[in-house]
PDB file of C-alpha atoms in Angstrom:
ATOM      1  CA  UNK A   1      -8.599 -11.760  29.590  1.00 45.00           C
ATOM      2  CA  UNK A   2     -11.505 -11.756  31.973  1.00 40.00           C
ATOM      3  CA  UNK A   3     -12.115  -8.396  33.604  1.00 40.00           C
ATOM      4  CA  UNK A   4     -14.291  -8.190  36.693  1.00 37.00           C
ATOM      5  CA  UNK A   5     -16.786  -5.521  37.568  1.00 37.00           C
ATOM      6  CA  UNK A   6     -17.915  -3.684  40.660  1.00 39.00           C
ATOM      7  CA  UNK A   7     -21.112  -1.933  41.659  1.00 36.00           C
ATOM      8  CA  UNK A   8     -21.624   1.242  39.705  1.00 36.00           C
ATOM      9  CA  UNK A   9     -22.882   4.677  40.537  1.00 37.00           C
ATOM     10  CA  UNK A  10     -24.499   7.178  38.191  1.00 40.00           C
ATOM     11  CA  UNK A  11     -23.510   7.500  34.544  1.00 46.00           C
ATOM     12  CA  UNK A  12     -20.114   9.164  34.119  1.00 56.00           C
ATOM     13  CA  UNK A  13     -18.859   7.618  37.390  1.00 76.00           C
ATOM     14  CA  UNK A  14     -15.741   5.434  36.914  1.00 76.00           C
ATOM     15  CA  UNK A  15     -17.447   2.430  38.509  1.00 81.00           C
ATOM     16  CA  UNK A  16     -20.472   2.846  36.268  1.00 86.00           C
ATOM     17  CA  UNK A  17     -18.188   3.261  33.265  1.00 87.00           C
ATOM     18  CA  UNK A  18     -16.398  -0.014  34.064  1.00 89.00           C
ATOM     19  CA  UNK A  19     -19.725  -1.837  34.335  1.00 89.00           C
ATOM     20  CA  UNK A  20     -20.908  -0.323  31.059  1.00 88.00           C
ATOM     21  CA  UNK A  21     -17.748  -1.346  29.213  1.00 88.00           C
ATOM     22  CA  UNK A  22     -17.933  -4.820  30.742  1.00 87.00           C
ATOM     23  CA  UNK A  23     -21.508  -5.111  29.423  1.00 88.00           C
ATOM     24  CA  UNK A  24     -20.100  -4.771  25.904  1.00 86.00           C
ATOM     25  CA  UNK A  25     -19.043  -8.429  26.015  1.00 82.00           C
ATOM     26  CA  UNK A  26     -22.583  -9.716  26.422  1.00 84.00           C
ATOM     27  CA  UNK A  27     -24.006  -7.252  23.920  1.00 90.00           C
ATOM     28  CA  UNK A  28     -21.472  -8.001  21.164  1.00 89.00           C
ATOM     29  CA  UNK A  29     -21.880 -11.737  21.840  1.00 86.00           C
ATOM     30  CA  UNK A  30     -25.417 -11.396  20.449  1.00 88.00           C
ATOM     31  CA  UNK A  31     -23.796 -10.944  17.036  1.00 89.00           C
ATOM     32  CA  UNK A  32     -20.270 -12.365  17.354  1.00 89.00           C
ATOM     33  CA  UNK A  33     -19.504 -15.739  18.925  1.00 87.00           C
ATOM     34  CA  UNK A  34     -16.358 -16.497  20.922  1.00 83.00           C
ATOM     35  CA  UNK A  35     -14.214 -13.398  20.343  1.00 85.00           C
ATOM     36  CA  UNK A  36     -14.012 -12.011  23.896  1.00 86.00           C
ATOM     37  CA  UNK A  37     -10.217 -11.333  23.753  1.00 89.00           C
ATOM     38  CA  UNK A  38     -10.674  -9.242  20.583  1.00 91.00           C
ATOM     39  CA  UNK A  39     -13.551  -7.294  22.182  1.00 89.00           C
ATOM     40  CA  UNK A  40     -11.364  -6.591  25.219  1.00 91.00           C
ATOM     41  CA  UNK A  41      -8.496  -5.496  22.961  1.00 93.00           C
ATOM     42  CA  UNK A  42     -10.722  -3.015  21.144  1.00 93.00           C
ATOM     43  CA  UNK A  43     -11.938  -1.582  24.462  1.00 92.00           C
ATOM     44  CA  UNK A  44      -8.336  -1.247  25.684  1.00 95.00           C
ATOM     45  CA  UNK A  45      -7.474   0.611  22.470  1.00 95.00           C
ATOM     46  CA  UNK A  46     -10.382   3.015  22.980  1.00 93.00           C
ATOM     47  CA  UNK A  47      -9.274   3.667  26.558  1.00 94.00           C
ATOM     48  CA  UNK A  48      -5.714   4.382  25.374  1.00 95.00           C
ATOM     49  CA  UNK A  49      -6.807   6.419  22.338  1.00 94.00           C
ATOM     50  CA  UNK A  50      -5.029   3.884  20.144  1.00 94.00           C
ATOM     51  CA  UNK A  51      -5.719   1.926  16.961  1.00 96.00           C
ATOM     52  CA  UNK A  52      -6.056  -1.776  16.242  1.00 96.00           C
ATOM     53  CA  UNK A  53      -4.850  -4.105  13.493  1.00 95.00           C
ATOM     54  CA  UNK A  54      -7.107  -7.157  13.181  1.00 93.00           C
ATOM     55  CA  UNK A  55      -5.528 -10.149  11.481  1.00 91.00           C
ATOM     56  CA  UNK A  56      -7.400 -13.297  10.543  1.00 86.00           C
ATOM     57  CA  UNK A  57      -8.460 -15.436   7.603  1.00 84.00           C
ATOM     58  CA  UNK A  58     -11.593 -14.382   5.691  1.00 84.00           C
ATOM     59  CA  UNK A  59     -14.905 -15.218   7.319  1.00 84.00           C
ATOM     60  CA  UNK A  60     -14.026 -14.996  11.037  1.00 85.00           C
ATOM     61  CA  UNK A  61     -16.290 -11.955  11.655  1.00 85.00           C
ATOM     62  CA  UNK A  62     -13.628  -9.202  11.783  1.00 88.00           C
ATOM     63  CA  UNK A  63     -15.922  -6.687  10.080  1.00 87.00           C
ATOM     64  CA  UNK A  64     -18.963  -7.786  12.070  1.00 90.00           C
ATOM     65  CA  UNK A  65     -17.006  -7.406  15.309  1.00 91.00           C
ATOM     66  CA  UNK A  66     -16.199  -3.758  14.599  1.00 90.00           C
ATOM     67  CA  UNK A  67     -19.758  -2.965  13.524  1.00 90.00           C
ATOM     68  CA  UNK A  68     -21.180  -4.616  16.645  1.00 91.00           C
ATOM     69  CA  UNK A  69     -18.783  -2.656  18.851  1.00 92.00           C
ATOM     70  CA  UNK A  70     -19.861   0.619  17.252  1.00 91.00           C
ATOM     71  CA  UNK A  71     -23.534  -0.247  17.782  1.00 91.00           C
ATOM     72  CA  UNK A  72     -23.033  -1.256  21.416  1.00 92.00           C
ATOM     73  CA  UNK A  73     -21.064   1.936  22.128  1.00 90.00           C
ATOM     74  CA  UNK A  74     -23.420   4.194  20.150  1.00 88.00           C
ATOM     75  CA  UNK A  75     -20.558   5.462  18.003  1.00 90.00           C
ATOM     76  CA  UNK A  76     -20.593   6.586  14.398  1.00 91.00           C
ATOM     77  CA  UNK A  77     -18.776   4.140  12.125  1.00 92.00           C
ATOM     78  CA  UNK A  78     -17.745   4.062   8.484  1.00 93.00           C
ATOM     79  CA  UNK A  79     -16.161   1.327   6.383  1.00 92.00           C
ATOM     80  CA  UNK A  80     -13.589   1.713   3.617  1.00 93.00           C
ATOM     81  CA  UNK A  81     -12.776  -1.245   1.371  1.00 92.00           C
ATOM     82  CA  UNK A  82      -9.112  -0.768   0.528  1.00 92.00           C
ATOM     83  CA  UNK A  83      -8.322  -1.635  -3.097  1.00 90.00           C
ATOM     84  CA  UNK A  84      -5.294  -1.052  -5.377  1.00 91.00           C
ATOM     85  CA  UNK A  85      -6.985   1.922  -7.095  1.00 91.00           C
ATOM     86  CA  UNK A  86      -8.080   3.711  -3.901  1.00 92.00           C
ATOM     87  CA  UNK A  87      -6.703   7.251  -3.678  1.00 92.00           C
ATOM     88  CA  UNK A  88      -5.739   9.140  -0.484  1.00 91.00           C
ATOM     89  CA  UNK A  89      -8.524  11.671  -1.078  1.00 91.00           C
ATOM     90  CA  UNK A  90     -11.034   8.789  -1.081  1.00 92.00           C
ATOM     91  CA  UNK A  91     -10.154   8.342   2.596  1.00 93.00           C
ATOM     92  CA  UNK A  92      -9.430  11.857   3.849  1.00 92.00           C
ATOM     93  CA  UNK A  93     -11.755  13.922   1.676  1.00 91.00           C
ATOM     94  CA  UNK A  94     -11.005  16.634  -0.860  1.00 88.00           C
ATOM     95  CA  UNK A  95     -11.788  20.155  -2.048  1.00 86.00           C
ATOM     96  CA  UNK A  96     -14.730  20.324  -4.439  1.00 88.00           C
ATOM     97  CA  UNK A  97     -15.550  23.318  -6.622  1.00 83.00           C
ATOM     98  CA  UNK A  98     -19.012  24.713  -5.979  1.00 80.00           C
ATOM     99  CA  UNK A  99     -20.315  26.349  -9.167  1.00 80.00           C
ATOM    100  CA  UNK A 100     -22.990  28.283  -7.271  1.00 82.00           C
ATOM    101  CA  UNK A 101     -20.596  30.032  -4.913  1.00 81.00           C
ATOM    102  CA  UNK A 102     -17.595  29.894  -7.283  1.00 80.00           C
ATOM    103  CA  UNK A 103     -15.509  28.604  -4.343  1.00 83.00           C
ATOM    104  CA  UNK A 104     -13.880  25.384  -3.268  1.00 85.00           C
ATOM    105  CA  UNK A 105     -15.470  23.633  -0.299  1.00 85.00           C
ATOM    106  CA  UNK A 106     -14.118  20.713   1.683  1.00 87.00           C
ATOM    107  CA  UNK A 107     -16.036  17.445   1.418  1.00 89.00           C
ATOM    108  CA  UNK A 108     -14.975  15.226   4.342  1.00 92.00           C
ATOM    109  CA  UNK A 109     -14.044  11.645   3.605  1.00 92.00           C
ATOM    110  CA  UNK A 110     -14.990   8.527   5.586  1.00 94.00           C
ATOM    111  CA  UNK A 111     -12.098   9.101   8.034  1.00 94.00           C
ATOM    112  CA  UNK A 112     -14.298  11.706   9.750  1.00 95.00           C
ATOM    113  CA  UNK A 113     -16.030   9.226  12.032  1.00 94.00           C
ATOM    114  CA  UNK A 114     -15.593   7.680  15.474  1.00 93.00           C
ATOM    115  CA  UNK A 115     -14.733   4.172  14.369  1.00 94.00           C
ATOM    116  CA  UNK A 116     -13.166   3.712  10.935  1.00 94.00           C
ATOM    117  CA  UNK A 117     -13.085   0.166   9.594  1.00 93.00           C
ATOM    118  CA  UNK A 118     -10.181  -0.022   7.127  1.00 93.00           C
ATOM    119  CA  UNK A 119     -10.992  -3.332   5.471  1.00 91.00           C
ATOM    120  CA  UNK A 120      -8.031  -5.219   3.953  1.00 90.00           C
ATOM    121  CA  UNK A 121      -5.667  -2.297   4.454  1.00 91.00           C
ATOM    122  CA  UNK A 122      -2.777  -4.214   2.875  1.00 89.00           C
ATOM    123  CA  UNK A 123      -4.539  -4.309  -0.505  1.00 89.00           C
ATOM    124  CA  UNK A 124      -3.923  -0.629  -1.216  1.00 89.00           C
ATOM    125  CA  UNK A 125      -0.568   0.949  -2.220  1.00 89.00           C
ATOM    126  CA  UNK A 126       1.669   2.679   0.349  1.00 87.00           C
ATOM    127  CA  UNK A 127       0.583   6.133  -0.864  1.00 87.00           C
ATOM    128  CA  UNK A 128      -2.984   5.481   0.267  1.00 89.00           C
ATOM    129  CA  UNK A 129      -1.917   3.580   3.380  1.00 88.00           C
ATOM    130  CA  UNK A 130       0.104   6.614   4.440  1.00 86.00           C
ATOM    131  CA  UNK A 131      -2.952   8.859   4.117  1.00 85.00           C
ATOM    132  CA  UNK A 132      -4.008   7.450   7.488  1.00 89.00           C
ATOM    133  CA  UNK A 133      -0.736   8.295   9.251  1.00 88.00           C
ATOM    134  CA  UNK A 134      -1.629  11.880  10.162  1.00 88.00           C
ATOM    135  CA  UNK A 135      -5.167  10.885  11.141  1.00 91.00           C
ATOM    136  CA  UNK A 136      -3.921   8.096  13.422  1.00 91.00           C
ATOM    137  CA  UNK A 137      -1.128  10.063  15.074  1.00 90.00           C
ATOM    138  CA  UNK A 138      -2.333  13.684  15.096  1.00 91.00           C
ATOM    139  CA  UNK A 139      -6.093  13.004  14.986  1.00 93.00           C
ATOM    140  CA  UNK A 140      -6.522  15.519  12.241  1.00 93.00           C
ATOM    141  CA  UNK A 141      -6.491  15.689   8.435  1.00 92.00           C
ATOM    142  CA  UNK A 142      -4.668  18.440   6.570  1.00 89.00           C
ATOM    143  CA  UNK A 143      -6.030  19.305   3.129  1.00 85.00           C
ATOM    144  CA  UNK A 144      -4.737  22.318   1.180  1.00 82.00           C
ATOM    145  CA  UNK A 145      -2.746  23.421   4.227  1.00 84.00           C
ATOM    146  CA  UNK A 146      -5.738  23.528   6.562  1.00 87.00           C
ATOM    147  CA  UNK A 147      -5.802  21.075   9.501  1.00 91.00           C
ATOM    148  CA  UNK A 148      -9.230  19.653  10.269  1.00 92.00           C
ATOM    149  CA  UNK A 149      -9.692  17.858  13.614  1.00 94.00           C
ATOM    150  CA  UNK A 150     -11.272  14.412  13.734  1.00 94.00           C
ATOM    151  CA  UNK A 151     -14.080  13.567  16.167  1.00 93.00           C
ATOM    152  CA  UNK A 152     -13.331  12.113  19.587  1.00 90.00           C
ATOM    153  CA  UNK A 153     -13.281   9.201  20.191  1.00 91.00           C
ATOM    154  CA  UNK A 154     -11.508   8.160  17.005  1.00 94.00           C
ATOM    155  CA  UNK A 155     -10.238   4.645  16.345  1.00 94.00           C
ATOM    156  CA  UNK A 156      -8.952   2.961  13.203  1.00 95.00           C
ATOM    157  CA  UNK A 157      -9.653  -0.776  13.121  1.00 94.00           C
ATOM    158  CA  UNK A 158      -7.758  -2.145  10.120  1.00 93.00           C
ATOM    159  CA  UNK A 159      -8.105  -5.719   8.928  1.00 91.00           C
ATOM    160  CA  UNK A 160      -5.693  -7.812   6.921  1.00 88.00           C
ATOM    161  CA  UNK A 161      -5.571 -11.390   5.654  1.00 80.00           C
ATOM    162  CA  UNK A 162      -2.439 -13.228   6.873  1.00 76.00           C
ATOM    163  CA  UNK A 163      -2.491 -16.034   4.279  1.00 71.00           C
ATOM    164  CA  UNK A 164      -2.914 -14.203   0.970  1.00 65.00           C
ATOM    165  CA  UNK A 165       0.013 -12.186  -0.385  1.00 65.00           C
ATOM    166  CA  UNK A 166      -0.757 -11.829  -4.105  1.00 70.00           C
ATOM    167  CA  UNK A 167      -1.773  -8.255  -4.909  1.00 70.00           C
ATOM    168  CA  UNK A 168      -1.006  -6.972  -1.421  1.00 80.00           C
ATOM    169  CA  UNK A 169       1.281  -4.244  -0.096  1.00 85.00           C
ATOM    170  CA  UNK A 170       2.702  -5.156   3.337  1.00 84.00           C
ATOM    171  CA  UNK A 171       2.428  -2.324   5.836  1.00 85.00           C
ATOM    172  CA  UNK A 172       5.797  -0.611   6.449  1.00 80.00           C
ATOM    173  CA  UNK A 173       7.243  -0.586   9.960  1.00 80.00           C
ATOM    174  CA  UNK A 174       6.354   3.087  10.460  1.00 78.00           C
ATOM    175  CA  UNK A 175       2.698   2.350   9.748  1.00 82.00           C
ATOM    176  CA  UNK A 176       2.621  -0.805  11.883  1.00 88.00           C
ATOM    177  CA  UNK A 177       4.101   1.118  14.798  1.00 88.00           C
ATOM    178  CA  UNK A 178       1.097   3.475  14.724  1.00 89.00           C
ATOM    179  CA  UNK A 179      -1.192   0.613  15.736  1.00 95.00           C
ATOM    180  CA  UNK A 180      -1.460   0.217  19.484  1.00 96.00           C
ATOM    181  CA  UNK A 181      -2.479  -3.445  19.256  1.00 97.00           C
ATOM    182  CA  UNK A 182      -2.358  -6.261  16.751  1.00 96.00           C
ATOM    183  CA  UNK A 183      -5.131  -8.733  17.512  1.00 94.00           C
ATOM    184  CA  UNK A 184      -5.244 -12.147  15.863  1.00 91.00           C
ATOM    185  CA  UNK A 185      -8.764 -13.428  15.197  1.00 90.00           C
ATOM    186  CA  UNK A 186      -8.636 -17.238  15.352  1.00 88.00           C
ATOM    187  CA  UNK A 187     -10.944 -19.744  13.740  1.00 89.00           C
ATOM    188  CA  UNK A 188     -13.781 -20.638  16.115  1.00 89.00           C
ATOM    189  CA  UNK A 189     -13.824 -23.803  18.184  1.00 91.00           C
ATOM    190  CA  UNK A 190     -16.144 -26.614  17.104  1.00 93.00           C
ATOM    191  CA  UNK A 191     -18.699 -25.608  19.738  1.00 93.00           C
ATOM    192  CA  UNK A 192     -18.616 -21.948  18.689  1.00 91.00           C
ATOM    193  CA  UNK A 193     -18.878 -22.833  15.014  1.00 92.00           C
ATOM    194  CA  UNK A 194     -21.968 -24.956  15.694  1.00 95.00           C
ATOM    195  CA  UNK A 195     -23.431 -21.977  17.554  1.00 92.00           C
ATOM    196  CA  UNK A 196     -22.713 -19.700  14.554  1.00 91.00           C
ATOM    197  CA  UNK A 197     -24.419 -22.062  12.100  1.00 93.00           C
ATOM    198  CA  UNK A 198     -27.384 -22.548  14.439  1.00 93.00           C
ATOM    199  CA  UNK A 199     -27.910 -18.785  14.643  1.00 90.00           C
ATOM    200  CA  UNK A 200     -27.828 -18.466  10.859  1.00 91.00           C
ATOM    201  CA  UNK A 201     -30.275 -21.366  10.499  1.00 93.00           C
ATOM    202  CA  UNK A 202     -32.604 -19.536  12.876  1.00 90.00           C
ATOM    203  CA  UNK A 203     -32.537 -16.400  10.709  1.00 88.00           C
ATOM    204  CA  UNK A 204     -29.629 -14.335  12.030  1.00 88.00           C
ATOM    205  CA  UNK A 205     -28.698 -11.598   9.558  1.00 88.00           C
ATOM    206  CA  UNK A 206     -25.209 -10.127  10.139  1.00 86.00           C
ATOM    207  CA  UNK A 207     -26.236  -7.011   8.198  1.00 85.00           C
ATOM    208  CA  UNK A 208     -29.074  -6.230  10.623  1.00 86.00           C
ATOM    209  CA  UNK A 209     -27.592  -5.842  14.093  1.00 86.00           C
ATOM    210  CA  UNK A 210     -30.751  -4.216  15.421  1.00 85.00           C
ATOM    211  CA  UNK A 211     -32.750  -7.351  14.621  1.00 85.00           C
ATOM    212  CA  UNK A 212     -30.049  -9.399  16.375  1.00 84.00           C
ATOM    213  CA  UNK A 213     -30.796  -7.448  19.550  1.00 85.00           C
ATOM    214  CA  UNK A 214     -27.570  -5.406  19.749  1.00 88.00           C
ATOM    215  CA  UNK A 215     -28.354  -2.243  21.719  1.00 91.00           C
ATOM    216  CA  UNK A 216     -26.200   0.627  23.032  1.00 91.00           C
ATOM    217  CA  UNK A 217     -24.971  -0.262  26.529  1.00 91.00           C
ATOM    218  CA  UNK A 218     -22.294   2.442  26.832  1.00 89.00           C
ATOM    219  CA  UNK A 219     -21.500   5.767  25.249  1.00 88.00           C
ATOM    220  CA  UNK A 220     -18.913   8.538  24.881  1.00 88.00           C
ATOM    221  CA  UNK A 221     -19.558   9.784  28.460  1.00 89.00           C
ATOM    222  CA  UNK A 222     -18.717   6.347  29.871  1.00 90.00           C
ATOM    223  CA  UNK A 223     -15.613   6.209  27.723  1.00 91.00           C
ATOM    224  CA  UNK A 224     -14.462   9.639  28.907  1.00 92.00           C
ATOM    225  CA  UNK A 225     -15.020   8.728  32.564  1.00 92.00           C
ATOM    226  CA  UNK A 226     -13.115   5.491  32.026  1.00 93.00           C
ATOM    227  CA  UNK A 227     -10.177   7.288  30.402  1.00 94.00           C
ATOM    228  CA  UNK A 228      -9.957   9.687  33.328  1.00 94.00           C
ATOM    229  CA  UNK A 229      -9.937   6.769  35.773  1.00 94.00           C
ATOM    230  CA  UNK A 230      -7.272   4.905  33.767  1.00 95.00           C
ATOM    231  CA  UNK A 231      -5.053   8.014  33.880  1.00 94.00           C
ATOM    232  CA  UNK A 232      -5.144   7.844  37.694  1.00 94.00           C
ATOM    233  CA  UNK A 233      -4.114   4.177  37.824  1.00 95.00           C
ATOM    234  CA  UNK A 234      -0.829   3.920  39.734  1.00 95.00           C
ATOM    235  CA  UNK A 235       2.345   2.650  38.066  1.00 96.00           C
ATOM    236  CA  UNK A 236       5.252   1.855  40.384  1.00 96.00           C
ATOM    237  CA  UNK A 237       8.882   2.477  39.346  1.00 96.00           C
ATOM    238  CA  UNK A 238       9.412  -1.303  39.443  1.00 97.00           C
ATOM    239  CA  UNK A 239       6.680  -1.872  36.838  1.00 97.00           C
ATOM    240  CA  UNK A 240       8.111   0.866  34.622  1.00 97.00           C
ATOM    241  CA  UNK A 241      11.548  -0.782  34.844  1.00 97.00           C
ATOM    242  CA  UNK A 242       9.965  -4.187  34.072  1.00 97.00           C
ATOM    243  CA  UNK A 243       8.410  -2.825  30.857  1.00 97.00           C
ATOM    244  CA  UNK A 244      11.739  -1.269  29.841  1.00 97.00           C
ATOM    245  CA  UNK A 245      13.599  -4.542  30.504  1.00 97.00           C
ATOM    246  CA  UNK A 246      11.153  -6.498  28.322  1.00 97.00           C
ATOM    247  CA  UNK A 247      11.468  -4.046  25.438  1.00 97.00           C
ATOM    248  CA  UNK A 248      15.257  -3.834  25.701  1.00 97.00           C
ATOM    249  CA  UNK A 249      15.426  -7.636  25.628  1.00 97.00           C
ATOM    250  CA  UNK A 250      13.718  -7.644  22.213  1.00 96.00           C
ATOM    251  CA  UNK A 251      16.481  -5.404  20.861  1.00 95.00           C
ATOM    252  CA  UNK A 252      19.094  -7.918  22.029  1.00 95.00           C
ATOM    253  CA  UNK A 253      17.302 -11.068  20.826  1.00 95.00           C
ATOM    254  CA  UNK A 254      19.330 -13.073  18.268  1.00 95.00           C
ATOM    255  CA  UNK A 255      16.087 -14.004  16.493  1.00 95.00           C
ATOM    256  CA  UNK A 256      15.124 -10.389  15.729  1.00 94.00           C
ATOM    257  CA  UNK A 257      16.505  -7.762  13.387  1.00 94.00           C
ATOM    258  CA  UNK A 258      14.226  -5.098  14.840  1.00 92.00           C
ATOM    259  CA  UNK A 259      13.248  -4.768  18.483  1.00 94.00           C
ATOM    260  CA  UNK A 260      10.639  -2.679  20.247  1.00 95.00           C
ATOM    261  CA  UNK A 261      11.158   1.090  20.172  1.00 93.00           C
ATOM    262  CA  UNK A 262      10.547   3.456  23.115  1.00 94.00           C
ATOM    263  CA  UNK A 263       7.140   4.178  21.550  1.00 94.00           C
ATOM    264  CA  UNK A 264       6.364   0.476  21.889  1.00 95.00           C
ATOM    265  CA  UNK A 265       7.449   0.538  25.541  1.00 96.00           C
ATOM    266  CA  UNK A 266       5.133   3.494  26.149  1.00 97.00           C
ATOM    267  CA  UNK A 267       2.317   1.602  24.445  1.00 97.00           C
ATOM    268  CA  UNK A 268       2.849  -1.473  26.641  1.00 97.00           C
ATOM    269  CA  UNK A 269       2.747   0.652  29.783  1.00 97.00           C
ATOM    270  CA  UNK A 270      -0.492   2.312  28.598  1.00 97.00           C
ATOM    271  CA  UNK A 271      -2.263  -0.937  27.670  1.00 97.00           C
ATOM    272  CA  UNK A 272      -1.224  -2.616  30.933  1.00 97.00           C
ATOM    273  CA  UNK A 273      -2.613   0.386  32.810  1.00 97.00           C
ATOM    274  CA  UNK A 274      -5.945   0.178  30.968  1.00 96.00           C
ATOM    275  CA  UNK A 275      -6.146  -3.565  31.580  1.00 96.00           C
ATOM    276  CA  UNK A 276      -5.436  -3.097  35.303  1.00 96.00           C
ATOM    277  CA  UNK A 277      -8.342  -0.640  35.550  1.00 95.00           C
ATOM    278  CA  UNK A 278     -10.667  -2.949  33.620  1.00 93.00           C
ATOM    279  CA  UNK A 279      -9.904  -5.770  36.064  1.00 92.00           C
ATOM    280  CA  UNK A 280     -10.936  -3.551  38.964  1.00 92.00           C
ATOM    281  CA  UNK A 281      -7.577  -2.355  40.312  1.00 93.00           C
ATOM    282  CA  UNK A 282      -6.158   1.152  40.612  1.00 93.00           C
ATOM    283  CA  UNK A 283      -2.560  -0.046  40.290  1.00 96.00           C
ATOM    284  CA  UNK A 284      -0.586  -2.090  37.738  1.00 97.00           C
ATOM    285  CA  UNK A 285       0.948  -5.492  38.520  1.00 96.00           C
ATOM    286  CA  UNK A 286       3.379  -7.590  36.397  1.00 97.00           C
ATOM    287  CA  UNK A 287       0.549  -9.863  35.239  1.00 96.00           C
ATOM    288  CA  UNK A 288      -1.094  -6.851  33.556  1.00 97.00           C
ATOM    289  CA  UNK A 289       2.088  -6.277  31.552  1.00 97.00           C
ATOM    290  CA  UNK A 290       2.279  -9.964  30.606  1.00 97.00           C
ATOM    291  CA  UNK A 291      -1.402 -10.044  29.568  1.00 96.00           C
ATOM    292  CA  UNK A 292      -0.945  -7.245  27.033  1.00 96.00           C
ATOM    293  CA  UNK A 293       2.635  -7.927  25.904  1.00 97.00           C
ATOM    294  CA  UNK A 294       1.783 -10.081  22.873  1.00 97.00           C
ATOM    295  CA  UNK A 295      -0.907  -7.888  21.262  1.00 97.00           C
ATOM    296  CA  UNK A 296       1.082  -4.716  22.012  1.00 97.00           C
ATOM    297  CA  UNK A 297       4.516  -5.884  20.842  1.00 97.00           C
ATOM    298  CA  UNK A 298       4.073  -8.634  18.219  1.00 95.00           C
ATOM    299  CA  UNK A 299       3.830  -6.196  15.287  1.00 94.00           C
ATOM    300  CA  UNK A 300       6.699  -4.001  16.491  1.00 94.00           C
ATOM    301  CA  UNK A 301       9.424  -6.634  16.078  1.00 94.00           C
ATOM    302  CA  UNK A 302      10.949  -8.087  12.925  1.00 93.00           C
ATOM    303  CA  UNK A 303      12.230 -11.656  12.644  1.00 93.00           C
ATOM    304  CA  UNK A 304      15.538 -12.602  11.074  1.00 94.00           C
ATOM    305  CA  UNK A 305      14.951 -14.583   7.841  1.00 93.00           C
ATOM    306  CA  UNK A 306      16.851 -17.607   9.167  1.00 94.00           C
ATOM    307  CA  UNK A 307      14.747 -17.625  12.358  1.00 92.00           C
ATOM    308  CA  UNK A 308      11.561 -17.399  10.304  1.00 90.00           C
ATOM    309  CA  UNK A 309      12.673 -20.362   8.207  1.00 92.00           C
ATOM    310  CA  UNK A 310      13.146 -22.368  11.395  1.00 92.00           C
ATOM    311  CA  UNK A 311       9.517 -21.721  12.381  1.00 90.00           C
ATOM    312  CA  UNK A 312      10.207 -19.048  14.965  1.00 93.00           C
ATOM    313  CA  UNK A 313       7.375 -16.520  15.370  1.00 94.00           C
ATOM    314  CA  UNK A 314       7.194 -13.077  16.945  1.00 95.00           C
ATOM    315  CA  UNK A 315       4.868 -14.489  19.609  1.00 95.00           C
ATOM    316  CA  UNK A 316       7.291 -17.274  20.531  1.00 96.00           C
ATOM    317  CA  UNK A 317      10.180 -14.794  20.860  1.00 96.00           C
ATOM    318  CA  UNK A 318       8.141 -12.470  23.097  1.00 97.00           C
ATOM    319  CA  UNK A 319       6.927 -15.384  25.231  1.00 97.00           C
ATOM    320  CA  UNK A 320      10.529 -16.533  25.695  1.00 96.00           C
ATOM    321  CA  UNK A 321      11.531 -13.015  26.754  1.00 97.00           C
ATOM    322  CA  UNK A 322       8.643 -12.854  29.242  1.00 97.00           C
ATOM    323  CA  UNK A 323       9.821 -16.148  30.709  1.00 96.00           C
ATOM    324  CA  UNK A 324      13.388 -14.911  31.205  1.00 96.00           C
ATOM    325  CA  UNK A 325      13.078 -11.251  32.235  1.00 96.00           C
ATOM    326  CA  UNK A 326      13.034 -11.063  36.049  1.00 95.00           C
ATOM    327  CA  UNK A 327       9.588 -10.194  37.427  1.00 95.00           C
ATOM    328  CA  UNK A 328       9.526  -7.466  40.114  1.00 91.00           C
ATOM    329  CA  UNK A 329       8.332  -8.594  43.534  1.00 82.00           C
TER     330      UNK A 329
END
């Protein structure tokens, strides 16, 4: 993923918004080394009003990435460490009795923010995991029958460890389907890892992003202008049919017990549209669909046990489908 930029006009202009969002790469790179695809995925999710599941082993800067993004976009962010004893009200907020007024008042939880970092979401029971469902889908929280809207923009960035299963509660399919993208955070290359250690030796403190030089380079106005421009990006009937054919092929794959739903097809169309705009085009091409197919679809399919035992992965199945579904000309 390597979006290009064009000359920008005043703030709020779509061209200026694209330049501002492109500048996020350089700004976040002051704190996080070598995670450009993940940065792009988070920006795509913001443009599509979606949510992101970040998967990677401990220590690959998943938390730092989200914090740096919030700083560079000048967004409010809160972090929740998900644990087995976390209650839904610890996330959403609750009614608290005020002895002075003899009334109950609502105390908002950490979900009332622009960018919620749900750290190790698979370490909390399903009851607490499901407390995010309404917030993610409806962008509101209902407590005691009263709906309370969440701020805009609102994005949940949830992290999970793919190699540790003891004491975890795998996310159910309904919850996974609420995430627009699943981004895998790989271990850094040798060169990038040397760069990380050199920065730490020179005094880099991951808890002090201001000292690292991370400054706001975009804001909510840029994001709103970008969303409006993405909504005007043209999608031809051939591209729509191409997305449908890819998703229908997952439902017919012998390696899968669960294919992509129509919601997943809608998500792929939306992410491809956002990616097309980020690359400087006002129309979607098949390569845009291919570029976003893996992060958009990998968590929406379920492997057959026998295929999993043979080393088949969701990514390999989707790549095989992309290679076989006819590409529109």
